[in-house]
Amino acid sequence: MSFTGFPAAALDFYDDLEMDNTKSFWTAHKHVYEESVRAPMAELMAELEEEFGTAKLFRPYRDVRFAKDKTPYKTHQGAYVAVAPATGWYVQVSAPGVRVGAGFYDASSDRLARVRTAIADNRRGKQLEDLLATLTAAGWTIGGDKLKTTPRGYDPDHPRIDLLRHKSLNVGKNYGFDPFIHTPALTTQIRTDWQTTKPFITWLTDNT
C-alpha cells in the first residue's frame, strides 16, 4: 500500500499513552498503534527506501532495566535509515506531530576522536560550519549531546569549541501539526529535507 499520511488517530494514540502508559491501555489500543502508527510509518519508509536505503522501525517497548522511569512504552514511533554506524536519517511521529532529523547519534571513542580532529582542522572544520549555517538558515536546529567542559587536548578558545564539545551531532526539523503530515505530501517533504542534509551526512561519513 502507498503512504497516505499519518491519521489524526496516530497523534491521539500517543496523547492518550502519555496519560496512561500502562500494559492495560496498550493491550486495549494495540490495534490503533498497528493500524494508525506502525503501518503508515512502514509505508512511508518504503517510499523513501529506493533513494535513502532500508529503514529500521524501532520497537515500541522501552528498555527499563536500568531506568528510573519504569513506564513500559515509548511515547513516539521512530524510524531510522543508517548510512554509517549510528549515522543517518531519522523520522518520528508522536503526540506533538512529526519530526525529522539527520546526523550521528552516538559514537565510539575512536569515531568521536576522528570527528573532533576534523572539526579542529581549518579546512574540514570550516566546511562543517558552512554546512550547518546553511541548514540553520533553512530552518533546521542543531542538536546533540555536549560536554559542559572543554574536551581534553583542545584549547578552550578554539573558534569551533562549541562544535568540539559535541558527543553527538545532528540537525532536526519539526513539522508539528502541519496539515500535510496527514497527506501523501509528507513523503515529498521528508525526501526534500533529507536531500538537503545529504552534504552534512557525507561530511560525517567522510570524517568518522
CSV table of C-alpha atoms in Angstrom, one decimal:
chain,number,residue,atom,x,y,z
A,1,MET,CA,0.0,0.0,0.0
A,2,SER,CA,1.1,3.6,-0.6
A,3,PHE,CA,1.6,6.1,2.1
A,4,THR,CA,-1.4,8.4,2.5
A,5,GLY,CA,-0.3,10.3,5.6
A,6,PHE,CA,-0.4,9.8,9.4
A,7,PRO,CA,-4.1,9.8,10.5
A,8,ALA,CA,-5.1,12.0,13.4
A,9,ALA,CA,-5.6,8.8,15.4
A,10,ALA,CA,-1.8,8.3,15.5
A,11,LEU,CA,-1.3,11.6,17.4
A,12,ASP,CA,-4.3,10.9,19.6
A,13,PHE,CA,-2.9,7.5,20.4
A,14,TYR,CA,0.3,9.0,21.8
A,15,ASP,CA,-1.5,11.8,23.5
A,16,ASP,CA,-3.5,9.1,25.4
A,17,LEU,CA,-0.5,6.9,26.0
A,18,GLU,CA,1.3,9.8,27.7
A,19,MET,CA,-1.6,10.0,30.2
A,20,ASP,CA,-1.9,6.2,30.7
A,21,ASN,CA,1.4,4.4,29.9
A,22,THR,CA,0.2,1.0,31.1
A,23,LYS,CA,0.0,-2.5,29.8
A,24,SER,CA,-3.8,-2.4,30.1
A,25,PHE,CA,-4.0,0.7,27.9
A,26,TRP,CA,-1.6,-0.7,25.4
A,27,THR,CA,-3.4,-4.0,25.1
A,28,ALA,CA,-6.8,-2.3,24.6
A,29,HIS,CA,-5.4,0.0,22.0
A,30,LYS,CA,-2.7,-2.0,20.3
A,31,HIS,CA,-4.8,-2.2,17.1
A,32,VAL,CA,-4.7,1.6,16.9
A,33,TYR,CA,-0.9,1.5,17.1
A,34,GLU,CA,-0.7,-1.2,14.5
A,35,GLU,CA,-3.1,0.5,12.0
A,36,SER,CA,-2.5,4.2,12.6
A,37,VAL,CA,1.1,4.4,13.6
A,38,ARG,CA,3.3,1.4,12.6
A,39,ALA,CA,1.6,0.6,9.3
A,40,PRO,CA,1.8,4.2,7.9
A,41,MET,CA,5.4,4.5,9.1
A,42,ALA,CA,6.3,1.3,7.3
A,43,GLU,CA,4.6,2.6,4.1
A,44,LEU,CA,6.4,6.0,4.4
A,45,MET,CA,9.8,4.3,4.7
A,46,ALA,CA,9.1,2.0,1.8
A,47,GLU,CA,8.5,5.0,-0.4
A,48,LEU,CA,11.8,6.6,0.6
A,49,GLU,CA,13.8,3.3,0.5
A,50,GLU,CA,15.0,3.5,-3.1
A,51,GLU,CA,16.8,6.8,-2.6
A,52,PHE,CA,17.9,6.6,1.0
A,53,GLY,CA,18.1,2.9,2.0
A,54,THR,CA,16.2,0.5,4.1
A,55,ALA,CA,14.8,1.9,7.4
A,56,LYS,CA,14.7,0.3,10.8
A,57,LEU,CA,11.4,0.8,12.7
A,58,PHE,CA,12.1,1.0,16.4
A,59,ARG,CA,10.3,-1.2,18.8
A,60,PRO,CA,7.6,0.5,20.9
A,61,TYR,CA,8.8,-1.0,24.1
A,62,ARG,CA,11.2,0.9,26.4
A,63,ASP,CA,14.3,-0.8,28.0
A,64,VAL,CA,13.6,-0.1,31.7
A,65,ARG,CA,16.2,-2.4,33.2
A,66,PHE,CA,18.4,0.4,34.4
A,67,ALA,CA,16.0,3.3,34.1
A,68,LYS,CA,14.4,5.2,36.9
A,69,ASP,CA,11.3,5.7,34.7
A,70,LYS,CA,9.6,2.4,34.5
A,71,THR,CA,6.9,3.3,32.1
A,72,PRO,CA,6.9,0.4,29.6
A,73,TYR,CA,6.1,2.1,26.2
A,74,LYS,CA,7.8,4.8,24.1
A,75,THR,CA,5.7,7.8,23.5
A,76,HIS,CA,6.8,8.1,19.9
A,77,GLN,CA,7.4,5.9,16.9
A,78,GLY,CA,10.8,6.4,15.3
A,79,ALA,CA,12.3,5.1,12.1
A,80,TYR,CA,16.0,5.3,11.1
A,81,VAL,CA,18.0,4.9,7.9
A,82,ALA,CA,21.7,4.1,8.7
A,83,VAL,CA,24.4,5.1,6.3
A,84,ALA,CA,27.3,4.5,8.8
A,85,PRO,CA,27.4,3.4,12.4
A,86,ALA,CA,24.9,5.5,14.4
A,87,THR,CA,24.8,7.9,11.4
A,88,GLY,CA,21.9,8.6,9.1
A,89,TRP,CA,18.4,9.9,8.8
A,90,TYR,CA,15.5,9.8,11.3
A,91,VAL,CA,11.8,10.5,11.4
A,92,GLN,CA,9.3,10.1,14.3
A,93,VAL,CA,5.6,10.6,15.0
A,94,SER,CA,4.3,11.4,18.4
A,95,ALA,CA,1.7,13.5,20.2
A,96,PRO,CA,3.4,16.8,19.1
A,97,GLY,CA,3.3,15.7,15.5
A,98,VAL,CA,6.1,14.7,13.1
A,99,ARG,CA,9.9,15.5,13.4
A,100,VAL,CA,12.8,14.6,11.1
A,101,GLY,CA,16.5,14.6,11.7
A,102,ALA,CA,19.9,13.7,10.3
A,103,GLY,CA,23.3,13.3,11.8
A,104,PHE,CA,25.3,11.0,14.1
A,105,TYR,CA,23.5,10.0,17.3
A,106,ASP,CA,26.3,8.0,19.1
A,107,ALA,CA,30.0,7.4,18.6
A,108,SER,CA,32.7,5.2,19.8
A,109,SER,CA,35.7,7.0,21.4
A,110,ASP,CA,37.7,6.4,18.2
A,111,ARG,CA,35.0,7.8,15.9
A,112,LEU,CA,34.4,10.8,18.2
A,113,ALA,CA,38.2,11.5,18.2
A,114,ARG,CA,38.2,11.5,14.4
A,115,VAL,CA,35.2,13.8,14.2
A,116,ARG,CA,36.9,16.2,16.6
A,117,THR,CA,40.1,16.1,14.6
A,118,ALA,CA,38.2,17.1,11.5
A,119,ILE,CA,36.3,19.8,13.3
A,120,ALA,CA,39.6,21.3,14.6
A,121,ASP,CA,41.1,21.2,11.1
A,122,ASN,CA,40.9,24.6,9.4
A,123,ARG,CA,39.6,23.3,6.1
A,124,ARG,CA,37.3,20.5,7.2
A,125,GLY,CA,36.1,22.3,10.2
A,126,LYS,CA,35.1,25.4,8.1
A,127,GLN,CA,33.3,23.1,5.7
A,128,LEU,CA,31.2,21.8,8.6
A,129,GLU,CA,30.5,25.3,9.9
A,130,ASP,CA,29.3,26.3,6.5
A,131,LEU,CA,27.1,23.3,6.1
A,132,LEU,CA,25.5,23.8,9.5
A,133,ALA,CA,25.0,27.5,8.8
A,134,THR,CA,23.2,26.7,5.5
A,135,LEU,CA,20.9,24.2,7.3
A,136,THR,CA,20.2,26.6,10.1
A,137,ALA,CA,19.2,29.2,7.6
A,138,ALA,CA,16.8,26.6,6.1
A,139,GLY,CA,15.0,26.1,9.4
A,140,TRP,CA,17.0,23.2,10.9
A,141,THR,CA,18.0,23.2,14.6
A,142,ILE,CA,21.4,21.9,15.6
A,143,GLY,CA,21.3,19.3,18.4
A,144,GLY,CA,23.2,16.5,20.1
A,145,ASP,CA,24.8,15.7,23.4
A,146,LYS,CA,27.6,18.0,24.5
A,147,LEU,CA,30.3,18.2,27.1
A,148,LYS,CA,29.9,21.0,29.6
A,149,THR,CA,33.7,21.4,29.7
A,150,THR,CA,36.4,21.5,27.0
A,151,PRO,CA,37.3,18.1,25.5
A,152,ARG,CA,40.8,17.0,26.6
A,153,GLY,CA,43.6,18.2,24.3
A,154,TYR,CA,41.7,21.2,22.8
A,155,ASP,CA,42.1,24.9,23.5
A,156,PRO,CA,39.0,26.4,25.2
A,157,ASP,CA,39.5,29.4,22.9
A,158,HIS,CA,39.3,27.3,19.7
A,159,PRO,CA,37.0,29.1,17.2
A,160,ARG,CA,34.9,25.9,16.9
A,161,ILE,CA,34.9,24.9,20.6
A,162,ASP,CA,31.1,24.7,20.7
A,163,LEU,CA,31.2,22.0,18.0
A,164,LEU,CA,34.2,20.3,19.6
A,165,ARG,CA,32.1,19.8,22.7
A,166,HIS,CA,29.6,17.6,20.9
A,167,LYS,CA,29.5,13.9,21.7
A,168,SER,CA,26.8,13.5,19.1
A,169,LEU,CA,25.8,16.0,16.4
A,170,ASN,CA,22.5,16.2,14.4
A,171,VAL,CA,20.1,18.6,12.9
A,172,GLY,CA,16.3,18.4,13.3
A,173,LYS,CA,13.2,20.0,12.0
A,174,ASN,CA,9.7,19.9,13.4
A,175,TYR,CA,6.6,19.7,11.2
A,176,GLY,CA,4.4,19.6,14.2
A,177,PHE,CA,0.7,19.6,13.4
A,178,ASP,CA,1.1,21.0,9.9
A,179,PRO,CA,-1.8,19.6,7.9
A,180,PHE,CA,0.5,18.0,5.3
A,181,ILE,CA,1.5,15.3,7.8
A,182,HIS,CA,-1.9,13.7,7.3
A,183,THR,CA,-1.4,13.6,3.5
A,184,PRO,CA,0.9,11.9,0.9
A,185,ALA,CA,2.7,15.2,0.7
A,186,LEU,CA,4.7,14.3,3.8
A,187,THR,CA,6.7,11.9,1.7
A,188,THR,CA,7.8,14.6,-0.6
A,189,GLN,CA,8.6,17.0,2.2
A,190,ILE,CA,10.8,14.4,4.0
A,191,ARG,CA,12.5,13.5,0.8
A,192,THR,CA,13.3,17.1,0.1
A,193,ASP,CA,14.5,17.8,3.6
A,194,TRP,CA,16.7,14.6,3.8
A,195,GLN,CA,18.2,15.6,0.4
A,196,THR,CA,19.1,19.0,1.9
A,197,THR,CA,21.1,17.2,4.6
A,198,LYS,CA,23.0,14.9,2.3
A,199,PRO,CA,26.1,17.1,2.3
A,200,PHE,CA,26.1,17.1,6.1
A,201,ILE,CA,25.7,13.3,6.2
A,202,THR,CA,28.5,13.0,3.6
A,203,TRP,CA,30.8,15.2,5.7
A,204,LEU,CA,30.2,13.0,8.8
A,205,THR,CA,30.7,9.7,6.9
A,206,ASP,CA,33.9,11.1,5.3
A,207,ASN,CA,35.3,12.2,8.7
A,208,THR,CA,34.4,9.4,11.0
